Amino acid sequence: MFLRSHLRDGGRVPASVQPYFFLSYAHTPRFGAGGPDPDMWVERLFRDLCSHVMALTDLPAGSDAGFMDREIRSGEGWSERLGAALATCRVFVPLFSPRYFASEMCGKEWFAFTQRLIHRSAISNEPADAIVPALWVPVPPAQLPGPAERLQFNHNTFGERYVTDGLYGLIKLRGYAEQYERAVYELAKRIVRVAESVRLESSRPVDYRVVPSAFGPPGSSAARTLQVTVAAASRHDLPDGRSPEYYGDSALEWNPYHPVSQKPIAYVAEDLIRSLNYRTTTASFDDEAGHFDSKQPPTRPEILIVDRWVVEDEHRRQRLAAFDQESRPWINVVVPWNRYDHQSRTKESELARRLEETMPVKMSQGRAASRAAANGVANMETLAQILPKVVEAAAQQYLRHAQVYLPAGTPTERPRLLGPMGIGGPPVAPPAPFPPSAHRAQPARSTDADTADDAHSNDSNDTDRGDADDSES
């Protein structure tokens, strides 16, 4: 296979599959058998963009100015080709339309490219944005998922008619040929400017078939909420002999992957989770003493990021042990560790054993991905692979245990037939009225089987050891 052959060669992708930009769009189904291809207008836009990019850069003749998925999904190797292009392109160009944000495949492309931006931002601790959106069909702001809504991009510079009609309107209507040419040229200039300023490094291709969509579950565009809580010390209260170089003034500044990463783990995780169309809040475990109350229904799924060194502090260890005894399956644990941190490596067996003894339930709870995350995530690449699975598992458990609210208003009686054909026959007695408490919030019942289901779930794509992926990341 293509991926295996180039990974044996050091993980680099041949220059022939390194496009300058990646055009991401939603395929439009044909109207009737043998009808014209509706995507021919996207093909024209792609050719025009490639021509402008070649003219505006010093790319050698024969280079791939752009990459576009031309129905290659039906052939062999499409996942590898898409993965290689997304891992090497310098700019990602999504064609906005209502169909685009309803497409799971487009969401996967967006997510795969975004991981490179998050990784670059982590190692530089500076914003990285190499996504240049284009309006194929205007989309109301309320219909934009979180990752698209957060883009800082001004479409007005491409022309007034472009904003109101999009590139599809300009390319279809003859009277707007001049406006189309201007918009495409301005778009090409923006692509080149971003590519030259960001200088995004290539990465290993991801398996496009198993990555999640950046737009959330199919049919849902609304952003969900998730909390990230960090259980770690600050540099002011470290155990004896522990180096302060991995810590800051608060738990939220803990940076286990230093010096490779310049950004604290809480904010790397926040970026990864937001790329899944979540809104996030962050907090320190020390500040959340009253938050973890299993008698109250959950308000959102949560991820608890734990530093193994916290077991050296008896007060924190006891609080983690008490937390572990309460049933909160909607909170999943992630334990980052850095094998190049010599102090952590020296005490790895001892710290891992003590954390296992402190939190035996959480360390063995849930599916294989959740257990692997609790057993140790060795680097940022592995974190990017495993965290989406952990987030999804927490979200599913939250939906099982969240409080259920009945619709407001007086319940409407269901219509009933009086006979086989709706006529004749004895009248049916009306249903008994709802009890007075039925209009209040009804908590969903949970059983120990919920957790057992996850513990025995088959997940052939996961691994039981978080550090097992280190050699492949």
Tab-separated table of C-alpha atoms in Angstrom:
chain	number	residue	atom	x	y	z
A	1	MET	CA	0.000	0.000	0.000
A	2	PHE	CA	1.061	3.598	-0.619
A	3	LEU	CA	1.127	4.577	3.068
A	4	ARG	CA	3.200	1.603	4.157
A	5	SER	CA	5.794	2.086	1.438
A	6	HIS	CA	6.391	5.752	2.153
A	7	LEU	CA	6.369	5.262	5.946
A	8	ARG	CA	9.213	2.780	5.521
A	9	ASP	CA	11.048	5.629	3.794
A	10	GLY	CA	11.022	7.809	6.905
A	11	GLY	CA	7.382	8.907	6.781
A	12	ARG	CA	7.901	11.454	4.012
A	13	VAL	CA	5.465	11.763	1.150
A	14	PRO	CA	6.884	11.991	-2.387
A	15	ALA	CA	6.954	15.500	-3.832
A	16	SER	CA	4.557	14.431	-6.581
A	17	VAL	CA	1.720	14.280	-4.038
A	18	GLN	CA	2.527	17.513	-2.182
A	19	PRO	CA	-0.108	19.983	-3.422
A	20	TYR	CA	0.099	23.700	-2.695
A	21	PHE	CA	-3.562	23.814	-1.657
A	22	PHE	CA	-6.332	21.288	-1.010
A	23	LEU	CA	-9.776	22.157	-2.378
A	24	SER	CA	-12.421	20.556	-0.151
A	25	TYR	CA	-16.001	20.489	-1.420
A	26	ALA	CA	-19.196	18.468	-1.166
A	27	HIS	CA	-20.014	16.447	-4.270
A	28	THR	CA	-23.400	17.281	-5.778
A	29	PRO	CA	-25.440	14.272	-6.938
A	30	ARG	CA	-26.427	14.141	-10.597
A	31	PHE	CA	-30.016	15.005	-11.497
A	32	GLY	CA	-31.244	11.904	-13.293
A	33	ALA	CA	-29.297	9.207	-15.070
A	34	GLY	CA	-26.858	10.445	-17.650
A	35	GLY	CA	-27.449	14.101	-16.772
A	36	PRO	CA	-24.733	16.743	-16.791
A	37	ASP	CA	-22.134	16.605	-14.036
A	38	PRO	CA	-23.024	19.396	-11.560
A	39	ASP	CA	-19.463	19.417	-10.250
A	40	MET	CA	-18.076	20.658	-13.571
A	41	TRP	CA	-18.346	24.206	-12.203
A	42	VAL	CA	-16.145	23.242	-9.255
A	43	GLU	CA	-13.699	21.740	-11.764
A	44	ARG	CA	-13.554	25.053	-13.574
A	45	LEU	CA	-12.948	26.936	-10.317
A	46	PHE	CA	-10.181	24.480	-9.437
A	47	ARG	CA	-8.441	24.954	-12.788
A	48	ASP	CA	-8.666	28.738	-12.503
A	49	LEU	CA	-7.230	28.690	-8.988
A	50	CYS	CA	-4.351	26.443	-10.076
A	51	SER	CA	-3.529	28.798	-12.954
A	52	HIS	CA	-3.439	31.834	-10.676
A	53	VAL	CA	-1.358	30.060	-8.000
A	54	MET	CA	1.185	28.954	-10.609
A	55	ALA	CA	1.419	32.551	-11.886
A	56	LEU	CA	1.796	34.006	-8.389
A	57	THR	CA	4.476	31.571	-7.167
A	58	ASP	CA	7.739	30.031	-8.341
A	59	LEU	CA	6.354	26.510	-8.400
A	60	PRO	CA	8.188	24.529	-11.114
A	61	ALA	CA	6.304	23.428	-14.204
A	62	GLY	CA	4.483	20.182	-13.643
A	63	SER	CA	4.004	20.766	-9.905
A	64	ASP	CA	0.680	20.088	-8.271
A	65	ALA	CA	-0.642	23.566	-7.531
A	66	GLY	CA	-3.762	22.037	-6.022
A	67	PHE	CA	-5.493	18.800	-5.084
A	68	MET	CA	-9.157	18.066	-5.603
A	69	ASP	CA	-11.068	14.867	-4.821
A	70	ARG	CA	-12.503	13.977	-8.223
A	71	GLU	CA	-14.767	11.086	-7.233
A	72	ILE	CA	-11.769	8.939	-6.296
A	73	ARG	CA	-13.724	7.434	-3.415
A	74	SER	CA	-14.951	4.679	-5.694
A	75	GLY	CA	-11.441	3.490	-6.556
A	76	GLU	CA	-8.752	1.733	-4.578
A	77	GLY	CA	-6.307	3.829	-2.611
A	78	TRP	CA	-8.546	6.893	-2.227
A	79	SER	CA	-8.028	7.021	1.546
A	80	GLU	CA	-4.238	6.931	1.167
A	81	ARG	CA	-4.287	9.607	-1.536
A	82	LEU	CA	-6.530	11.893	0.479
A	83	GLY	CA	-4.464	11.311	3.616
A	84	ALA	CA	-1.218	12.097	1.795
A	85	ALA	CA	-2.619	15.301	0.281
A	86	LEU	CA	-4.033	16.505	3.614
A	87	ALA	CA	-0.723	15.730	5.347
A	88	THR	CA	1.370	17.772	2.913
A	89	CYS	CA	-0.726	20.596	1.442
A	90	ARG	CA	0.149	24.094	2.608
A	91	VAL	CA	-3.382	25.552	2.608
A	92	PHE	CA	-6.831	24.044	3.097
A	93	VAL	CA	-9.615	25.647	1.013
A	94	PRO	CA	-13.140	24.557	1.995
A	95	LEU	CA	-15.987	25.531	-0.352
A	96	PHE	CA	-18.739	26.656	2.004
A	97	SER	CA	-22.290	25.574	1.221
A	98	PRO	CA	-25.165	24.024	3.200
A	99	ARG	CA	-24.307	20.679	1.593
A	100	TYR	CA	-20.671	21.027	2.688
A	101	PHE	CA	-21.460	21.204	6.413
A	102	ALA	CA	-23.901	18.291	6.095
A	103	SER	CA	-21.134	16.113	4.620
A	104	GLU	CA	-19.346	13.776	7.003
A	105	MET	CA	-16.504	13.298	4.518
A	106	CYS	CA	-15.894	17.045	4.303
A	107	GLY	CA	-15.856	17.156	8.086
A	108	LYS	CA	-13.238	14.415	8.133
A	109	GLU	CA	-11.048	16.342	5.702
A	110	TRP	CA	-11.350	19.475	7.849
A	111	PHE	CA	-10.482	17.556	11.028
A	112	ALA	CA	-7.462	15.812	9.483
A	113	PHE	CA	-5.961	19.100	8.297
A	114	THR	CA	-6.736	20.902	11.570
A	115	GLN	CA	-4.582	18.452	13.530
A	116	ARG	CA	-1.520	19.826	11.754
A	117	LEU	CA	-2.464	23.366	12.788
A	118	ILE	CA	-2.965	22.304	16.406
A	119	HIS	CA	0.401	20.536	16.472
A	120	ARG	CA	2.197	23.571	15.015
A	121	SER	CA	0.476	25.879	17.492
A	122	ALA	CA	1.537	23.604	20.366
A	123	ILE	CA	5.223	23.541	19.453
A	124	SER	CA	5.367	27.296	18.776
A	125	ASN	CA	2.723	28.510	21.274
A	126	GLU	CA	1.504	30.845	18.543
A	127	PRO	CA	-1.734	30.800	16.512
A	128	ALA	CA	-1.562	28.862	13.260
A	129	ASP	CA	-4.285	29.238	10.655
A	130	ALA	CA	-3.867	27.925	7.133
A	131	ILE	CA	-7.560	27.529	6.295
A	132	VAL	CA	-8.824	29.875	3.571
A	133	PRO	CA	-12.577	29.415	3.128
A	134	ALA	CA	-14.456	30.269	-0.046
A	135	LEU	CA	-18.185	30.841	-0.457
A	136	TRP	CA	-19.556	28.427	-3.038
A	137	VAL	CA	-23.085	29.110	-1.832
A	138	PRO	CA	-23.655	31.641	0.983
A	139	VAL	CA	-24.387	30.001	4.347
A	140	PRO	CA	-26.259	31.824	7.147
A	141	PRO	CA	-23.943	32.373	10.153
A	142	ALA	CA	-26.340	30.431	12.390
A	143	GLN	CA	-25.746	27.297	10.272
A	144	LEU	CA	-21.957	27.358	10.625
A	145	PRO	CA	-20.481	24.732	12.967
A	146	GLY	CA	-18.034	25.904	15.612
A	147	PRO	CA	-14.773	25.277	13.681
A	148	ALA	CA	-16.032	27.350	10.719
A	149	GLU	CA	-17.630	30.006	12.901
A	150	ARG	CA	-14.328	30.637	14.693
A	151	LEU	CA	-12.418	31.429	11.501
A	152	GLN	CA	-11.341	35.058	11.318
A	153	PHE	CA	-12.013	35.741	7.650
A	154	ASN	CA	-13.464	38.726	5.808
A	155	HIS	CA	-15.235	37.682	2.604
A	156	ASN	CA	-16.116	41.285	1.690
A	157	THR	CA	-12.679	41.859	0.144
A	158	PHE	CA	-13.677	39.513	-2.692
A	159	GLY	CA	-16.514	41.731	-3.861
A	160	GLU	CA	-20.091	42.543	-2.898
A	161	ARG	CA	-21.691	40.238	-5.453
A	162	TYR	CA	-19.469	37.368	-4.257
A	163	VAL	CA	-20.836	37.786	-0.726
A	164	THR	CA	-24.474	37.723	-1.831
A	165	ASP	CA	-24.305	35.030	-4.547
A	166	GLY	CA	-21.143	33.025	-3.874
A	167	LEU	CA	-18.822	31.638	-6.517
A	168	TYR	CA	-21.553	29.349	-7.836
A	169	GLY	CA	-23.801	32.316	-8.616
A	170	LEU	CA	-20.968	34.236	-10.266
A	171	ILE	CA	-19.822	31.323	-12.398
A	172	LYS	CA	-23.340	30.372	-13.548
A	173	LEU	CA	-24.570	33.854	-14.544
A	174	ARG	CA	-22.908	35.338	-17.594
A	175	GLY	CA	-23.380	38.900	-16.468
A	176	TYR	CA	-21.081	38.336	-13.501
A	177	ALA	CA	-18.007	37.082	-15.366
A	178	GLU	CA	-15.915	40.056	-14.286
A	179	GLN	CA	-16.919	39.650	-10.630
A	180	TYR	CA	-16.069	35.943	-10.854
A	181	GLU	CA	-12.587	36.643	-12.210
A	182	ARG	CA	-11.943	39.176	-9.459
A	183	ALA	CA	-13.111	36.851	-6.691
A	184	VAL	CA	-11.034	33.903	-7.914
A	185	TYR	CA	-7.927	36.051	-8.319
A	186	GLU	CA	-8.339	37.507	-4.806
A	187	LEU	CA	-8.852	33.988	-3.451
A	188	ALA	CA	-5.656	32.776	-5.135
A	189	LYS	CA	-3.719	35.726	-3.698
A	190	ARG	CA	-5.038	34.910	-0.226
A	191	ILE	CA	-3.992	31.263	-0.609
A	192	VAL	CA	-0.457	32.250	-1.576
A	193	ARG	CA	-0.180	34.872	1.178
A	194	VAL	CA	-1.272	32.384	3.864
A	195	ALA	CA	1.006	29.649	2.542
A	196	GLU	CA	4.016	31.951	2.630
A	197	SER	CA	3.274	33.311	6.108
A	198	VAL	CA	2.356	30.103	7.961
A	199	ARG	CA	4.908	27.678	6.477
A	200	LEU	CA	3.079	24.608	7.690
A	201	GLU	CA	5.211	21.490	8.091
A	202	SER	CA	4.164	18.173	6.578
A	203	SER	CA	3.010	15.378	8.853
A	204	ARG	CA	2.368	11.668	8.711
A	205	PRO	CA	-0.845	10.877	6.854
A	206	VAL	CA	-3.776	9.894	9.025
A	207	ASP	CA	-6.163	7.078	8.237
A	208	TYR	CA	-8.929	9.151	6.705
A	209	ARG	CA	-11.469	6.362	7.129
A	210	VAL	CA	-11.382	6.409	10.949
A	211	VAL	CA	-10.935	10.110	11.770
A	212	PRO	CA	-14.005	11.906	13.161
A	213	SER	CA	-15.830	14.798	11.523
A	214	ALA	CA	-15.031	18.345	12.628
A	215	PHE	CA	-18.746	19.140	12.314
A	216	GLY	CA	-19.919	16.682	14.976
A	217	PRO	CA	-22.407	13.840	14.494
A	218	PRO	CA	-24.320	13.775	11.189
A	219	GLY	CA	-27.384	15.995	11.267
A	220	SER	CA	-26.142	18.111	14.181
A	221	SER	CA	-24.510	21.501	13.598
A	222	ALA	CA	-24.913	22.932	17.116
A	223	ALA	CA	-21.741	22.967	19.199
A	224	ARG	CA	-21.785	20.839	22.337
A	225	THR	CA	-20.143	21.681	25.672
A	226	LEU	CA	-17.385	19.748	27.427
A	227	GLN	CA	-15.215	20.538	30.449
A	228	VAL	CA	-11.477	19.918	30.728
A	229	THR	CA	-10.212	19.582	34.309
A	230	VAL	CA	-6.518	19.251	35.198
A	231	ALA	CA	-5.229	17.458	38.296
A	232	ALA	CA	-1.651	18.655	38.661
A	233	ALA	CA	0.527	20.715	40.963
A	234	SER	CA	1.859	24.211	40.342
A	235	ARG	CA	5.562	24.983	40.496
A	236	HIS	CA	5.000	26.394	43.987
A	237	ASP	CA	3.928	23.106	45.619
A	238	LEU	CA	5.878	20.372	43.846
A	239	PRO	CA	7.046	17.215	45.622
A	240	ASP	CA	10.673	17.138	46.732
A	241	GLY	CA	13.072	16.698	43.850
A	242	ARG	CA	10.543	17.344	41.077
A	243	SER	CA	11.785	19.773	38.406
A	244	PRO	CA	9.655	22.933	37.994
A	245	GLU	CA	10.356	23.213	34.242
A	246	TYR	CA	7.135	21.324	33.417
A	247	TYR	CA	4.907	23.484	35.617
A	248	GLY	CA	3.577	27.043	35.911
A	249	ASP	CA	1.753	29.210	38.389
A	250	SER	CA	-1.352	26.986	38.293
A	251	ALA	CA	-2.367	23.458	37.344
A	252	LEU	CA	-3.611	24.751	33.990
A	253	GLU	CA	-0.023	25.637	33.053
A	254	TRP	CA	1.288	22.085	33.433
A	255	ASN	CA	3.166	21.139	30.246
A	256	PRO	CA	4.132	17.427	30.326
A	257	TYR	CA	5.455	17.389	26.749
A	258	HIS	CA	8.015	20.157	27.323
A	259	PRO	CA	10.299	21.038	25.547
A	260	VAL	CA	8.695	19.721	22.328
A	261	SER	CA	5.465	21.512	23.206
A	262	GLN	CA	5.458	25.141	24.290
A	263	LYS	CA	1.754	25.106	25.156
A	264	PRO	CA	0.233	23.674	28.371
A	265	ILE	CA	-1.586	20.377	27.981
A	266	ALA	CA	-4.943	21.888	29.020
A	267	TYR	CA	-4.930	24.224	26.032
A	268	VAL	CA	-3.652	21.607	23.577
A	269	ALA	CA	-6.517	19.357	24.662
A	270	GLU	CA	-8.914	22.291	24.422
A	271	ASP	CA	-7.857	22.942	20.809
A	272	LEU	CA	-8.303	19.275	19.919
A	273	ILE	CA	-11.739	19.100	21.515
A	274	ARG	CA	-12.901	22.348	19.914
A	275	SER	CA	-11.910	20.902	16.534
A	276	LEU	CA	-14.700	18.353	17.147
A	277	ASN	CA	-17.346	21.105	17.318
A	278	TYR	CA	-17.348	21.447	21.107
A	279	ARG	CA	-17.344	24.486	23.310
A	280	THR	CA	-14.980	23.955	26.211
A	281	THR	CA	-14.389	25.193	29.733
A	282	THR	CA	-11.199	24.525	31.710
A	283	ALA	CA	-10.636	24.233	35.445
A	284	SER	CA	-8.174	22.956	38.023
A	285	PHE	CA	-9.080	19.851	40.038
A	286	ASP	CA	-8.049	21.800	43.152
A	287	ASP	CA	-10.742	24.398	42.430
A	288	GLU	CA	-13.479	21.855	41.695
A	289	ALA	CA	-13.962	20.451	45.206
A	290	GLY	CA	-17.747	20.877	45.160
A	291	HIS	CA	-18.210	20.098	41.489
A	292	PHE	CA	-17.793	16.322	41.634
A	293	ASP	CA	-21.079	15.271	43.214
A	294	SER	CA	-22.431	11.993	41.870
A	295	LYS	CA	-25.835	12.667	43.440
A	296	GLN	CA	-26.387	15.478	40.943
A	297	PRO	CA	-27.097	14.760	37.261
A	298	PRO	CA	-24.259	15.766	34.925
A	299	THR	CA	-24.417	19.038	33.028
A	300	ARG	CA	-21.818	18.120	30.382
A	301	PRO	CA	-19.276	15.388	29.578
A	302	GLU	CA	-15.817	15.920	31.033
A	303	ILE	CA	-12.184	14.970	30.592
A	304	LEU	CA	-9.952	14.791	33.676
A	305	ILE	CA	-6.254	15.174	32.793
A	306	VAL	CA	-4.073	13.727	35.554
A	307	ASP	CA	-0.375	14.169	36.288
A	308	ARG	CA	0.963	10.955	37.843
A	309	TRP	CA	3.063	13.063	40.204
A	310	VAL	CA	-0.062	14.204	42.087
A	311	VAL	CA	-0.042	10.925	44.027
A	312	GLU	CA	3.051	12.267	45.813
A	313	ASP	CA	0.787	14.859	47.460
A	314	GLU	CA	-1.310	13.051	50.051
A	315	HIS	CA	-4.144	15.582	50.076
A	316	ARG	CA	-4.599	15.441	46.287
A	317	ARG	CA	-4.225	11.661	46.309
A	318	GLN	CA	-7.028	11.312	48.845
A	319	ARG	CA	-9.276	13.615	46.836
A	320	LEU	CA	-8.632	11.582	43.681
A	321	ALA	CA	-9.380	8.378	45.597
A	322	ALA	CA	-12.678	9.838	46.844
A	323	PHE	CA	-13.515	10.990	43.318
A	324	ASP	CA	-12.839	7.482	42.015
A	325	GLN	CA	-15.336	5.949	44.447
A	326	GLU	CA	-18.221	8.003	43.063
A	327	SER	CA	-19.965	6.770	39.913
A	328	ARG	CA	-19.322	9.335	37.174
A	329	PRO	CA	-18.971	7.422	33.898
A	330	TRP	CA	-19.370	10.658	31.890
A	331	ILE	CA	-15.915	11.765	33.129
A	332	ASN	CA	-12.984	10.062	31.377
A	333	VAL	CA	-9.387	10.204	32.571
A	334	VAL	CA	-6.374	11.039	30.389
A	335	VAL	CA	-2.851	10.575	31.791
A	336	PRO	CA	-0.158	12.276	29.680
A	337	TRP	CA	3.424	11.279	30.331
A	338	ASN	CA	6.712	12.011	28.610
A	339	ARG	CA	9.260	9.220	28.345
A	340	TYR	CA	11.932	11.847	27.664
A	341	ASP	CA	11.259	13.395	31.072
A	342	HIS	CA	14.041	11.592	32.963
A	343	GLN	CA	12.498	12.101	36.414
A	344	SER	CA	9.170	10.662	35.289
A	345	ARG	CA	10.850	7.800	33.476
A	346	THR	CA	12.882	6.865	36.555
A	347	LYS	CA	9.778	6.735	38.769
A	348	GLU	CA	7.352	5.548	36.086
A	349	SER	CA	6.599	2.126	37.582
A	350	GLU	CA	6.111	3.508	41.091
A	351	LEU	CA	3.928	6.450	40.019
A	352	ALA	CA	1.830	4.301	37.679
A	353	ARG	CA	1.272	1.710	40.417
A	354	ARG	CA	0.256	4.317	42.998
A	355	LEU	CA	-2.156	5.998	40.566
A	356	GLU	CA	-3.673	2.604	39.755
A	357	GLU	CA	-4.180	1.974	43.465
A	358	THR	CA	-5.642	5.458	43.961
A	359	MET	CA	-8.095	5.323	41.032
A	360	PRO	CA	-8.759	1.641	40.251
A	361	VAL	CA	-12.245	2.299	38.819
A	362	LYS	CA	-11.314	5.077	36.425
A	363	MET	CA	-8.125	3.352	35.308
A	364	SER	CA	-10.100	0.339	34.083
A	365	GLN	CA	-13.391	1.978	33.070
A	366	GLY	CA	-14.851	2.128	29.600
A	367	ARG	CA	-13.718	1.065	26.194
A	368	ALA	CA	-10.175	0.251	25.129
A	369	ALA	CA	-9.444	3.855	24.085
A	370	SER	CA	-10.461	5.152	27.524
A	371	ARG	CA	-8.296	2.581	29.288
A	372	ALA	CA	-5.355	3.350	27.004
A	373	ALA	CA	-5.699	7.070	27.725
A	374	ALA	CA	-5.669	6.342	31.462
A	375	ASN	CA	-2.622	4.074	31.173
A	376	GLY	CA	-0.454	6.759	29.573
A	377	VAL	CA	-0.358	8.985	26.482
A	378	ALA	CA	3.268	9.284	25.472
A	379	ASN	CA	3.255	12.279	23.095
A	380	MET	CA	1.098	14.861	21.327
A	381	GLU	CA	0.656	12.717	18.215
A	382	THR	CA	-0.819	9.884	20.272
A	383	LEU	CA	-2.956	12.390	22.173
A	384	ALA	CA	-4.419	13.652	18.875
A	385	GLN	CA	-5.286	10.073	17.872
A	386	ILE	CA	-6.823	8.911	21.139
A	387	LEU	CA	-8.527	12.006	22.550
A	388	PRO	CA	-11.414	12.086	20.001
A	389	LYS	CA	-12.322	8.515	20.990
A	390	VAL	CA	-12.195	9.386	24.690
A	391	VAL	CA	-14.353	12.473	24.113
A	392	GLU	CA	-16.926	10.446	22.183
A	393	ALA	CA	-17.087	7.829	24.953
A	394	ALA	CA	-17.628	10.551	27.577
A	395	ALA	CA	-20.322	12.172	25.430
A	396	GLN	CA	-22.203	8.889	25.055
A	397	GLN	CA	-22.140	8.286	28.802
A	398	TYR	CA	-23.321	11.840	29.410
A	399	LEU	CA	-26.347	11.268	27.168
A	400	ARG	CA	-27.172	8.104	29.133
A	401	HIS	CA	-27.063	9.825	32.514
A	402	ALA	CA	-28.113	13.417	31.768
A	403	GLN	CA	-31.333	14.837	33.129
A	404	VAL	CA	-34.307	14.561	30.764
A	405	TYR	CA	-36.729	17.463	30.422
A	406	LEU	CA	-40.302	17.023	29.218
A	407	PRO	CA	-41.617	19.573	26.704
A	408	ALA	CA	-43.289	22.596	28.245
A	409	GLY	CA	-47.063	23.029	28.014
A	410	THR	CA	-50.103	20.838	28.457
A	411	PRO	CA	-49.685	17.337	27.018
A	412	THR	CA	-51.857	16.614	23.997
A	413	GLU	CA	-54.011	13.500	23.993
A	414	ARG	CA	-53.033	11.041	21.313
A	415	PRO	CA	-55.782	10.505	18.694
A	416	ARG	CA	-57.371	7.044	18.939
A	417	LEU	CA	-59.438	5.016	16.465
A	418	LEU	CA	-62.924	4.023	17.557
A	419	GLY	CA	-63.007	0.893	15.414
A	420	PRO	CA	-61.109	-1.030	12.771
A	421	MET	CA	-61.678	1.776	10.232
A	422	GLY	CA	-62.008	4.607	12.689
A	423	ILE	CA	-65.797	4.404	12.806
A	424	GLY	CA	-68.205	2.488	15.022
A	425	GLY	CA	-67.171	0.355	17.941
A	426	PRO	CA	-67.224	1.277	21.590
A	427	PRO	CA	-65.544	4.528	22.570
A	428	VAL	CA	-62.128	4.198	24.127
A	429	ALA	CA	-61.630	5.745	27.554
A	430	PRO	CA	-59.223	8.705	27.564
A	431	PRO	CA	-55.804	8.086	29.115
A	432	ALA	CA	-55.251	8.924	32.758
A	433	PRO	CA	-53.879	12.423	33.299
A	434	PHE	CA	-50.159	12.895	33.937
A	435	PRO	CA	-49.236	13.022	37.631
A	436	PRO	CA	-48.412	16.492	38.934
A	437	SER	CA	-44.697	15.695	39.006
A	438	ALA	CA	-44.538	14.627	35.359
A	439	HIS	CA	-43.853	18.151	34.142
A	440	ARG	CA	-40.748	18.462	36.264
A	441	ALA	CA	-37.319	17.289	35.100
A	442	GLN	CA	-37.075	13.523	35.070
A	443	PRO	CA	-33.588	12.085	35.719
A	444	ALA	CA	-32.644	9.214	33.467
A	445	ARG	CA	-32.211	5.988	35.403
A	446	SER	CA	-28.785	4.417	35.256
A	447	THR	CA	-27.540	1.015	36.205
A	448	ASP	CA	-24.200	-0.595	36.723
A	449	ALA	CA	-24.739	-2.236	33.348
A	450	ASP	CA	-24.024	1.077	31.629
A	451	THR	CA	-20.416	0.966	32.713
A	452	ALA	CA	-20.227	-2.766	32.120
A	453	ASP	CA	-21.422	-2.289	28.553
A	454	ASP	CA	-18.541	0.056	27.839
A	455	ALA	CA	-16.031	-2.124	29.637
A	456	HIS	CA	-16.900	-5.084	27.395
A	457	SER	CA	-17.455	-3.145	24.169
A	458	ASN	CA	-15.503	-4.402	21.185
A	459	ASP	CA	-13.278	-1.724	19.670
A	460	SER	CA	-10.868	-3.386	17.318
A	461	ASN	CA	-9.246	-0.090	16.354
A	462	ASP	CA	-8.181	0.722	19.914
A	463	THR	CA	-5.272	-0.483	22.006
A	464	ASP	CA	-5.054	-1.209	25.705
A	465	ARG	CA	-1.723	0.582	26.103
A	466	GLY	CA	-1.452	4.301	25.537
A	467	ASP	CA	2.313	4.181	25.006
A	468	ALA	CA	2.002	1.440	22.400
A	469	ASP	CA	1.405	4.053	19.698
A	470	ASP	CA	4.598	5.917	20.489
A	471	SER	CA	6.663	4.068	17.950
A	472	GLU	CA	4.108	4.800	15.260
A	473	SER	CA	3.436	8.462	16.031
